[in-house]
Short mmCIF file of C-alpha atoms in Angstrom, two decimals:
data_model
loop_
_atom_site.label_atom_id
_atom_site.label_comp_id
_atom_site.label_asym_id
_atom_site.label_seq_id
_atom_site.Cartn_x
_atom_site.Cartn_y
_atom_site.Cartn_z
CA MET A 1 -32.26 19.20 -7.75
CA ARG A 2 -29.49 19.93 -10.21
CA ILE A 3 -26.67 19.14 -7.85
CA SER A 4 -28.58 16.08 -6.52
CA PHE A 5 -28.98 14.84 -9.93
CA LEU A 6 -25.16 15.39 -10.87
CA LEU A 7 -24.09 13.37 -7.52
CA LEU A 8 -26.51 10.72 -8.28
CA ALA A 9 -25.08 10.58 -12.36
CA ALA A 10 -21.41 10.74 -10.65
CA SER A 11 -22.12 7.70 -8.51
CA LEU A 12 -23.72 5.71 -11.15
CA CYS A 13 -20.64 6.54 -13.54
CA ALA A 14 -18.27 5.52 -10.97
CA SER A 15 -20.11 2.14 -10.33
CA VAL A 16 -19.91 1.17 -14.11
CA LEU A 17 -16.06 2.35 -14.57
CA LEU A 18 -15.16 -0.14 -11.53
CA LEU A 19 -17.65 -2.74 -13.01
CA ALA A 20 -15.94 -2.49 -16.49
CA PRO A 21 -12.53 -3.60 -15.56
CA ALA A 22 -13.67 -6.29 -13.03
CA SER A 23 -15.75 -8.04 -15.87
CA GLU A 24 -13.73 -7.34 -18.85
CA GLY A 25 -10.55 -7.79 -17.62
CA CYS A 26 -10.34 -11.34 -17.57
CA GLY A 27 -11.02 -12.14 -21.32
CA PRO A 28 -13.62 -13.60 -23.28
CA GLY A 29 -16.46 -15.68 -22.01
CA ARG A 30 -16.74 -13.75 -18.39
CA GLY A 31 -19.79 -11.80 -17.83
CA TYR A 32 -21.16 -9.41 -15.36
CA GLY A 33 -21.95 -11.18 -11.83
CA LYS A 34 -20.18 -14.65 -12.76
CA ARG A 35 -17.62 -15.89 -10.24
CA ARG A 36 -13.99 -14.71 -10.57
CA LEU A 37 -11.78 -17.51 -11.77
CA PRO A 38 -9.45 -18.76 -9.13
CA LYS A 39 -6.07 -17.04 -8.85
CA LYS A 40 -3.26 -19.06 -9.98
CA LEU A 41 -0.78 -19.67 -6.98
CA ILE A 42 2.78 -19.59 -7.97
CA PRO A 43 5.05 -21.44 -5.18
CA LEU A 44 7.65 -19.56 -3.56
CA ALA A 45 11.29 -20.72 -4.58
CA TYR A 46 13.74 -22.09 -1.82
CA LYS A 47 15.39 -19.39 0.03
CA GLN A 48 12.87 -16.58 -1.75
CA PHE A 49 11.14 -13.92 0.49
CA SER A 50 8.00 -11.84 -0.03
CA PRO A 51 8.15 -8.78 -0.46
CA ASN A 52 11.74 -8.93 -1.81
CA VAL A 53 13.10 -6.59 0.94
CA ALA A 54 14.67 -7.17 4.52
CA GLU A 55 12.20 -8.66 7.20
CA LYS A 56 12.99 -5.48 9.41
CA THR A 57 12.87 -2.76 7.00
CA LEU A 58 9.62 -0.49 6.42
CA GLY A 59 8.30 -2.35 3.17
CA ALA A 60 8.01 -5.83 5.34
CA SER A 61 7.64 -6.27 8.94
CA GLY A 62 9.10 -3.34 10.30
CA ARG A 63 11.72 -2.63 13.12
CA PRO A 64 11.63 -4.63 16.19
CA GLU A 65 10.49 -3.16 19.20
CA GLY A 66 12.06 -4.98 22.07
CA LYS A 67 11.86 -8.57 23.65
CA ILE A 68 8.66 -9.40 25.45
CA THR A 69 8.93 -11.32 28.71
CA ARG A 70 6.21 -12.67 30.81
CA ASN A 71 6.90 -10.07 33.54
CA SER A 72 6.79 -7.22 31.10
CA GLU A 73 4.31 -4.74 30.67
CA ARG A 74 3.92 -5.60 26.83
CA PHE A 75 3.37 -9.45 27.70
CA LYS A 76 -0.65 -8.25 27.44
CA GLU A 77 -0.02 -7.40 23.90
CA LEU A 78 0.33 -11.40 23.14
CA THR A 79 -2.88 -13.42 22.95
CA PRO A 80 -3.31 -17.25 22.91
CA ASN A 81 -4.25 -18.92 19.93
CA TYR A 82 -6.32 -22.18 20.71
CA ASN A 83 -7.35 -22.49 16.93
CA THR A 84 -7.97 -26.60 16.61
CA ASP A 85 -7.33 -26.40 13.03
CA ILE A 86 -3.50 -25.45 14.07
CA ILE A 87 -1.21 -28.11 15.49
CA PHE A 88 1.29 -26.28 18.01
CA LYS A 89 4.50 -28.41 18.32
CA ASP A 90 5.17 -26.91 22.04
CA GLU A 91 8.33 -28.67 22.56
CA GLU A 92 8.84 -26.54 25.63
CA ASP A 93 5.46 -27.54 27.18
CA THR A 94 5.03 -24.05 28.41
CA GLY A 95 2.19 -23.02 25.80
CA ALA A 96 4.96 -20.14 24.60
CA ASP A 97 4.33 -21.31 20.89
CA ARG A 98 0.68 -20.37 21.14
CA LEU A 99 1.26 -16.88 22.16
CA MET A 100 1.43 -14.50 19.71
CA THR A 101 0.09 -10.57 18.60
CA GLN A 102 -3.53 -10.31 17.48
CA ARG A 103 -2.44 -9.65 13.95
CA CYS A 104 -0.16 -12.68 13.74
CA LYS A 105 -2.95 -14.78 15.39
CA ASP A 106 -5.52 -13.36 12.58
CA LYS A 107 -2.92 -14.22 9.75
CA LEU A 108 -2.08 -17.71 11.03
CA ASN A 109 -5.77 -18.42 11.30
CA SER A 110 -6.52 -17.31 7.89
CA LEU A 111 -3.77 -19.57 6.85
CA ALA A 112 -5.15 -22.48 8.50
CA ILE A 113 -8.31 -22.51 6.53
CA SER A 114 -6.43 -21.78 3.12
CA VAL A 115 -4.09 -25.06 4.14
CA MET A 116 -7.21 -27.41 4.70
CA ASN A 117 -8.59 -26.11 1.56
CA MET A 118 -5.39 -26.91 -0.39
CA TRP A 119 -4.74 -30.18 0.89
CA PRO A 120 -7.71 -31.92 2.61
CA GLY A 121 -6.82 -33.59 5.85
CA VAL A 122 -3.65 -31.85 6.30
CA LYS A 123 -3.37 -29.08 8.91
CA LEU A 124 -1.18 -26.16 9.54
CA ARG A 125 1.75 -26.70 11.97
CA VAL A 126 3.47 -24.29 14.03
CA THR A 127 7.16 -25.30 15.21
CA GLU A 128 8.38 -22.03 16.54
CA GLY A 129 6.15 -19.02 17.87
CA TRP A 130 7.14 -16.43 20.84
CA ASP A 131 10.34 -17.45 22.09
CA GLU A 132 11.29 -16.67 25.73
CA ASP A 133 14.21 -18.85 25.89
CA GLY A 134 16.66 -16.73 23.67
CA HIS A 135 17.01 -19.43 21.19
CA HIS A 136 17.03 -16.91 18.04
CA SER A 137 19.20 -14.04 17.24
CA ILE A 138 18.99 -11.03 19.42
CA ASP A 139 16.74 -9.12 17.56
CA SER A 140 14.28 -11.69 16.30
CA LEU A 141 10.64 -10.71 15.91
CA HIS A 142 9.87 -14.48 17.71
CA TYR A 143 10.67 -12.43 21.05
CA GLU A 144 7.76 -10.30 20.32
CA GLY A 145 5.29 -12.82 19.13
CA ARG A 146 5.30 -11.52 15.92
CA ALA A 147 6.97 -14.28 13.99
CA VAL A 148 6.02 -18.08 13.56
CA ASP A 149 7.91 -21.10 11.78
CA ILE A 150 5.45 -23.37 10.12
CA THR A 151 5.06 -26.56 8.17
CA THR A 152 2.09 -28.90 7.52
CA SER A 153 1.05 -31.52 10.02
CA ASP A 154 2.12 -34.29 7.64
CA LYS A 155 5.51 -32.67 7.23
CA ASP A 156 5.67 -33.43 3.66
CA LYS A 157 8.69 -31.05 2.34
CA ASN A 158 7.16 -31.00 -1.12
CA LYS A 159 4.33 -28.81 -0.03
CA TYR A 160 6.33 -26.06 1.71
CA ALA A 161 6.90 -23.69 -1.42
CA MET A 162 3.25 -23.86 -1.94
CA LEU A 163 2.80 -23.50 1.79
CA ALA A 164 5.03 -20.19 1.67
CA ARG A 165 2.76 -18.95 -1.09
CA LEU A 166 -0.49 -19.44 0.87
CA ALA A 167 1.24 -17.58 3.86
CA VAL A 168 1.93 -14.65 1.40
CA GLU A 169 -1.80 -14.75 0.32
CA ALA A 170 -3.07 -14.92 4.08
CA GLY A 171 -1.59 -11.39 4.43
CA PHE A 172 1.61 -11.97 6.43
CA ASP A 173 3.93 -9.10 6.19
CA TRP A 174 7.00 -11.07 5.37
CA VAL A 175 7.36 -14.64 4.47
CA TYR A 176 10.59 -16.52 3.84
CA TYR A 177 10.91 -20.08 2.70
CA GLU A 178 13.90 -20.34 5.09
CA SER A 179 14.89 -23.97 5.27
CA LYS A 180 14.02 -27.44 3.68
CA ALA A 181 12.22 -27.89 7.50
CA HIS A 182 10.11 -25.11 7.58
CA VAL A 183 8.59 -21.33 6.50
CA HIS A 184 9.39 -18.22 8.39
CA CYS A 185 6.35 -15.83 8.50
CA SER A 186 5.97 -12.55 10.49
CA VAL A 187 4.10 -9.53 10.79
CA LYS A 188 4.29 -5.62 11.74
CA SER A 189 3.66 -4.47 15.01
CA GLU A 190 0.40 -3.76 16.20
CA HIS A 191 0.57 0.19 16.86
CA SER A 192 2.43 0.22 13.66
CA VAL A 193 -0.36 -1.13 11.58
CA ALA A 194 -3.06 1.18 13.31
CA ALA A 195 -0.82 4.29 12.78
CA LYS A 196 0.05 3.56 9.02
CA THR A 197 -3.52 3.63 7.36
CA GLY A 198 -4.56 6.00 4.70
CA GLY A 199 -2.79 7.94 1.92
CA CYS A 200 -2.31 11.42 2.69
CA PHE A 201 0.50 14.25 3.17
CA PRO A 202 0.99 15.50 6.92
CA GLY A 203 -0.27 19.05 7.77
CA ASP A 204 3.13 20.84 7.54
CA ALA A 205 3.84 19.54 4.02
CA GLN A 206 4.10 22.51 1.54
CA VAL A 207 3.12 23.15 -1.92
CA ILE A 208 3.48 26.00 -4.46
CA VAL A 209 0.67 28.01 -5.40
CA GLU A 210 0.40 30.71 -8.27
CA GLY A 211 2.54 33.31 -8.01
CA GLY A 212 5.12 31.39 -6.69
CA ARG A 213 4.31 31.29 -2.81
CA THR A 214 4.39 28.40 -0.65
CA LYS A 215 1.48 27.13 1.12
CA GLN A 216 1.21 24.44 3.86
CA MET A 217 -1.20 21.95 3.36
CA ARG A 218 -3.38 22.61 6.40
CA ASP A 219 -4.02 25.97 4.69
CA LEU A 220 -4.92 24.86 1.32
CA LEU A 221 -8.39 25.23 0.15
CA PRO A 222 -10.42 23.88 -2.98
CA GLY A 223 -9.67 26.65 -5.65
CA ASP A 224 -6.23 27.30 -5.16
CA ARG A 225 -3.85 26.56 -8.00
CA VAL A 226 -0.95 24.42 -7.07
CA LEU A 227 2.12 23.32 -9.24
CA ALA A 228 1.40 19.92 -10.67
CA SER A 229 2.28 17.99 -13.80
CA SER A 230 -0.28 17.68 -16.57
CA SER A 231 0.44 14.23 -17.69
CA THR A 232 2.99 11.47 -16.90
CA ASP A 233 5.14 12.70 -19.99
CA VAL A 234 8.44 13.82 -18.08
CA HIS A 235 9.11 16.22 -21.13
CA THR A 236 5.80 18.05 -20.46
CA PRO A 237 6.18 21.30 -18.37
CA LEU A 238 5.02 21.87 -14.92
CA LEU A 239 1.86 23.80 -14.76
CA PHE A 240 -0.54 25.25 -11.93
CA SER A 241 -3.56 22.85 -11.38
CA PRO A 242 -6.79 23.87 -9.40
CA VAL A 243 -7.52 21.99 -6.24
CA VAL A 244 -11.01 20.19 -6.83
CA SER A 245 -11.62 18.91 -3.15
CA PHE A 246 -9.98 16.67 -0.68
CA LEU A 247 -10.32 13.17 -0.87
CA ASP A 248 -9.32 12.89 3.04
CA ARG A 249 -8.88 15.86 5.29
CA GLN A 250 -8.13 14.79 9.09
CA PRO A 251 -6.55 17.62 10.89
CA ASN A 252 -5.89 16.22 14.17
CA ALA A 253 -5.05 13.13 13.26
CA THR A 254 -1.74 11.52 13.88
CA ARG A 255 -0.05 8.76 11.58
CA SER A 256 3.52 7.56 10.64
CA PHE A 257 4.72 8.90 7.50
CA TYR A 258 7.32 7.87 5.04
CA VAL A 259 9.97 10.70 4.53
CA ILE A 260 11.97 10.10 1.01
CA GLY A 261 15.17 12.14 0.78
CA THR A 262 16.85 13.19 -2.24
CA ASP A 263 20.37 14.22 -3.37
CA ARG A 264 18.81 17.64 -4.19
CA GLY A 265 17.90 18.17 -0.50
CA HIS A 266 14.14 18.04 -1.37
CA ASN A 267 12.24 15.38 1.19
CA ILE A 268 8.85 14.62 0.77
CA THR A 269 6.51 13.25 3.44
CA LEU A 270 3.82 10.85 2.64
CA THR A 271 1.96 8.00 4.04
CA ALA A 272 2.97 4.26 3.11
CA ALA A 273 -0.21 3.75 0.60
CA HIS A 274 0.46 6.92 -1.43
CA LEU A 275 1.63 6.92 -5.01
CA ILE A 276 4.60 8.79 -5.90
CA PHE A 277 6.09 8.88 -9.49
CA VAL A 278 9.66 7.20 -9.77
CA THR A 279 11.86 5.90 -12.39
CA ASP A 280 15.01 4.02 -12.44
CA CYS A 281 18.13 6.09 -12.49
CA ALA A 282 20.07 3.71 -14.59
CA THR A 283 17.16 4.04 -17.27
CA ARG A 284 16.55 7.69 -18.02
CA PRO A 285 13.33 8.47 -19.16
CA SER A 286 13.09 8.45 -23.24
CA ARG A 287 10.62 9.36 -26.12
CA SER A 288 10.28 5.89 -26.60
CA GLY A 289 9.40 5.04 -22.75
CA GLN A 290 6.92 7.88 -22.99
CA GLU A 291 4.90 6.39 -25.66
CA GLU A 292 4.87 3.15 -24.31
CA THR A 293 3.18 4.68 -21.24
CA SER A 294 0.89 6.97 -23.34
CA GLN A 295 -0.19 3.82 -25.39
CA GLU A 296 -0.91 1.99 -21.93
CA THR A 297 -3.26 4.54 -20.98
CA LYS A 298 -5.36 3.62 -24.01
CA LEU A 299 -6.12 0.28 -23.35
CA PHE A 300 -7.62 -0.44 -20.06
CA GLY A 301 -6.32 -3.73 -19.28
CA SER A 302 -2.75 -2.12 -18.97
CA VAL A 303 -3.53 0.19 -16.47
CA TRP A 304 -2.07 -2.66 -13.82
CA GLN A 305 1.08 -3.01 -15.60
CA ARG A 306 2.57 -0.79 -12.96
CA ARG A 307 5.41 -2.99 -12.19
CA ARG A 308 7.06 -3.14 -15.59
CA HIS A 309 10.59 -1.68 -15.36
CA GLU A 310 10.15 0.22 -18.51
CA ALA A 311 11.84 3.60 -19.28
CA GLY A 312 10.03 6.61 -18.08
CA MET A 313 7.82 7.63 -15.22
CA ARG A 314 5.77 4.99 -13.05
CA THR A 315 3.91 5.25 -9.93
CA VAL A 316 4.45 3.26 -7.13
CA PHE A 317 3.44 2.89 -3.29
CA ALA A 318 5.70 5.17 -1.00
CA SER A 319 6.67 1.99 0.95
CA GLU A 320 8.13 0.64 -2.16
CA VAL A 321 10.67 3.25 -2.85
CA GLN A 322 14.19 2.37 -2.40
CA PRO A 323 17.34 4.25 -1.96
CA GLY A 324 19.17 4.47 -5.72
CA GLN A 325 15.80 4.89 -7.41
CA CYS A 326 14.96 8.56 -8.65
CA VAL A 327 12.08 10.64 -8.11
CA PHE A 328 11.02 13.84 -10.17
CA THR A 329 11.62 17.15 -8.47
CA SER A 330 10.91 20.63 -9.41
CA SER A 331 12.51 24.33 -9.38
CA GLY A 332 9.34 25.65 -8.29
CA ARG A 333 8.28 27.37 -11.40
CA SER A 334 5.42 26.80 -13.58
CA LYS A 335 6.58 25.94 -17.25
CA SER A 336 9.73 24.41 -15.95
CA HIS A 337 10.22 20.62 -16.35
CA PRO A 338 10.64 17.92 -13.56
CA ARG A 339 14.10 16.86 -12.92
CA LEU A 340 15.86 13.67 -12.00
CA SER A 341 16.88 13.40 -8.09
CA VAL A 342 18.31 10.17 -6.69
CA VAL A 343 16.75 8.84 -3.72
CA THR A 344 19.26 8.93 -0.90
CA PHE A 345 17.48 7.40 2.09
CA VAL A 346 13.70 6.41 3.37
CA ALA A 347 12.77 6.95 6.79
CA GLU A 348 9.85 6.99 9.19
CA GLN A 349 8.54 9.62 11.18
CA THR A 350 4.91 10.59 13.05
CA SER A 351 3.21 13.69 12.00
CA THR A 352 0.03 15.35 12.66
CA GLY A 353 -2.56 16.21 10.24
CA LEU A 354 -3.72 13.97 7.21
CA TYR A 355 -4.43 15.70 3.86
CA ALA A 356 -5.05 14.33 0.29
CA PRO A 357 -6.09 17.12 -2.01
CA LEU A 358 -7.33 16.21 -5.48
CA THR A 359 -6.04 18.40 -8.32
CA GLN A 360 -7.71 18.51 -11.78
CA HIS A 361 -4.79 16.98 -13.41
CA GLY A 362 -4.31 13.99 -11.01
CA SER A 363 -0.79 15.15 -9.64
CA ILE A 364 0.92 17.70 -7.28
CA VAL A 365 4.21 18.79 -6.26
CA VAL A 366 4.95 18.65 -2.58
CA ASN A 367 7.88 19.81 -0.96
CA ASN A 368 9.13 20.04 -4.52
CA VAL A 369 8.80 16.48 -5.26
CA LEU A 370 5.99 15.45 -7.89
CA ALA A 371 3.53 12.92 -6.41
CA SER A 372 0.25 11.74 -7.31
CA CYS A 373 -2.85 12.59 -5.69
CA TYR A 374 -3.92 8.93 -5.35
CA ALA A 375 -3.41 6.16 -2.90
CA ALA A 376 -4.49 2.49 -1.86
CA VAL A 377 -4.53 1.26 -5.28
CA ASP A 378 -1.69 0.69 -7.26
CA SER A 379 -2.50 2.28 -10.77
CA HIS A 380 -2.40 6.15 -10.99
CA TYR A 381 -4.26 5.59 -14.16
CA LEU A 382 -7.11 3.78 -12.94
CA SER A 383 -7.48 6.30 -9.98
CA HIS A 384 -7.57 9.08 -12.53
CA TRP A 385 -10.06 7.58 -14.54
CA VAL A 386 -12.64 6.67 -11.76
CA LEU A 387 -12.43 9.97 -10.25
CA ALA A 388 -13.03 12.09 -13.61
CA PRO A 389 -16.75 12.21 -12.50
CA LEU A 390 -16.12 13.73 -9.36
CA ARG A 391 -13.58 16.25 -11.24
CA LEU A 392 -16.61 17.08 -13.47
CA ILE A 393 -19.11 17.71 -11.05
CA TYR A 394 -16.84 20.38 -9.44
CA ARG A 395 -16.04 21.74 -12.67
CA ILE A 396 -19.63 22.27 -13.13
CA ILE A 397 -20.74 23.39 -9.77
CA GLY A 398 -17.63 25.23 -8.79
CA HIS A 399 -15.44 24.96 -5.81
CA SER A 400 -16.85 24.93 -2.19
CA GLN A 401 -14.53 26.65 0.37
CA VAL A 402 -16.17 25.08 2.97
CA GLN A 403 -14.29 21.40 3.48
CA ILE A 404 -15.97 18.61 5.65
CA ASP A 405 -13.24 16.91 7.54
CA GLY A 406 -13.11 13.23 7.15
CA LEU A 407 -12.73 10.84 4.09
CA HIS A 408 -14.91 12.34 1.14
CA TRP A 409 -17.91 10.30 0.23
CA TYR A 410 -16.91 9.54 -3.31
CA PRO A 411 -13.51 7.81 -2.37
CA TRP A 412 -15.46 6.03 0.51
CA ILE A 413 -17.92 4.72 -2.32
CA LEU A 414 -15.20 3.56 -4.61
CA GLN A 415 -13.19 1.91 -1.80
CA ARG A 416 -16.02 -0.51 -0.85
CA LEU A 417 -16.60 -1.10 -4.40
CA GLY A 418 -13.10 -1.89 -5.18
CA LYS A 419 -12.85 -4.35 -2.28
CA VAL A 420 -15.69 -6.16 -3.86
CA LEU A 421 -14.80 -6.11 -7.46
CA LEU A 422 -10.86 -6.23 -7.84
CA GLY A 423 -8.33 -8.64 -6.34
CA THR A 424 -6.67 -7.68 -3.21
CA GLU A 425 -3.31 -7.73 -5.11
CA HIS A 426 -4.24 -4.55 -6.37
CA PHE A 427 -4.44 -2.53 -2.83
CA HIS A 428 -1.88 -1.80 -0.38
CA PRO A 429 -2.52 -3.42 2.98
CA TRP A 430 -2.43 0.01 4.78
CA GLY A 431 -4.67 1.80 2.01
CA PHE A 432 -7.79 2.17 4.49
CA ASP A 433 -8.36 3.04 7.83
CA GLN A 434 -8.88 -0.05 10.00
#
């Protein structure tokens, strides 16, 4: 009975915690249950692309997987788009511009609705879709049905900057205001997206447990004390923090992971949506930087200021890490301080096992690199805050050595509340299993 009461209390606390930012973060006059004010849309500048990385990199639409022809096995991956709210130029008169991957089709249909809402009487127009005639560069995503060039039906070039912004909001993985004549959009491959959801470490990732021994993630148990950081203050020594539970645990799942390598030889492997601590190497962490971060944690509205390039430690999604940035590494000893290590490469590999341990302090050293325990949402501070009731539950009732496989019920509830109450811009597109 006592445990049931605690679980109910924790659920209510989580709901209140998530409702608070959603209602108070927009300023005076907005009450509970009222409609959220429309988001201000900023048009893309000419030659601007979003995200601000190259199209065929991991953080955008990813690598090309090879040209698709009508005679190839992969031709069945393409699906025709007969949406009457979209005009297809189809200058070849073969229907090729209507063929695309399902992901591209979904994003295009979503964009068509946004275009009609933005400009009544105007429709989305596709000038280039799947290319079977070799009109693009050798590794173009047009050959795979993963790219489209678009305009508006009235061909008003003054609308194209905003059209590009609408394409970003519709969920295209890369949008480029390429020329005055059109906007270029592309998406990730179908199998790439399915394989990258969630936020975890692989089963062969290693942690350091109390006593100095290493332990593989697949062998980790609630109650084990692992090396972690007590705060985001880089001058605070590392300590051993108890594993409270697993937010997700799927021993047999196979996923695509990012491998982030450093100049000290420490490589951490984690999913794209997982948060990791970084800093700009040119701006070494300073006392002033820590004070700013510490002050931010006192004001709820500032937990979203993750993208400020201030001195000190911050968190980013693994898919956002770039070579030349610095991560924080460990010598493997308690009471030692984290050291800066330069990221030398970011690669991708497939591994088996999904493990997301939650420590009492919200961080964990994996393969000698400091990472957050959290994923999907772009704020470590907010995640740590809303999971406080869960940590309190296990502090009171103790750790259970029996760990049920799958997503923990508590983050499962938070995910669904968060999708309703918070804007999509705060979530990684691969944060949740699809």
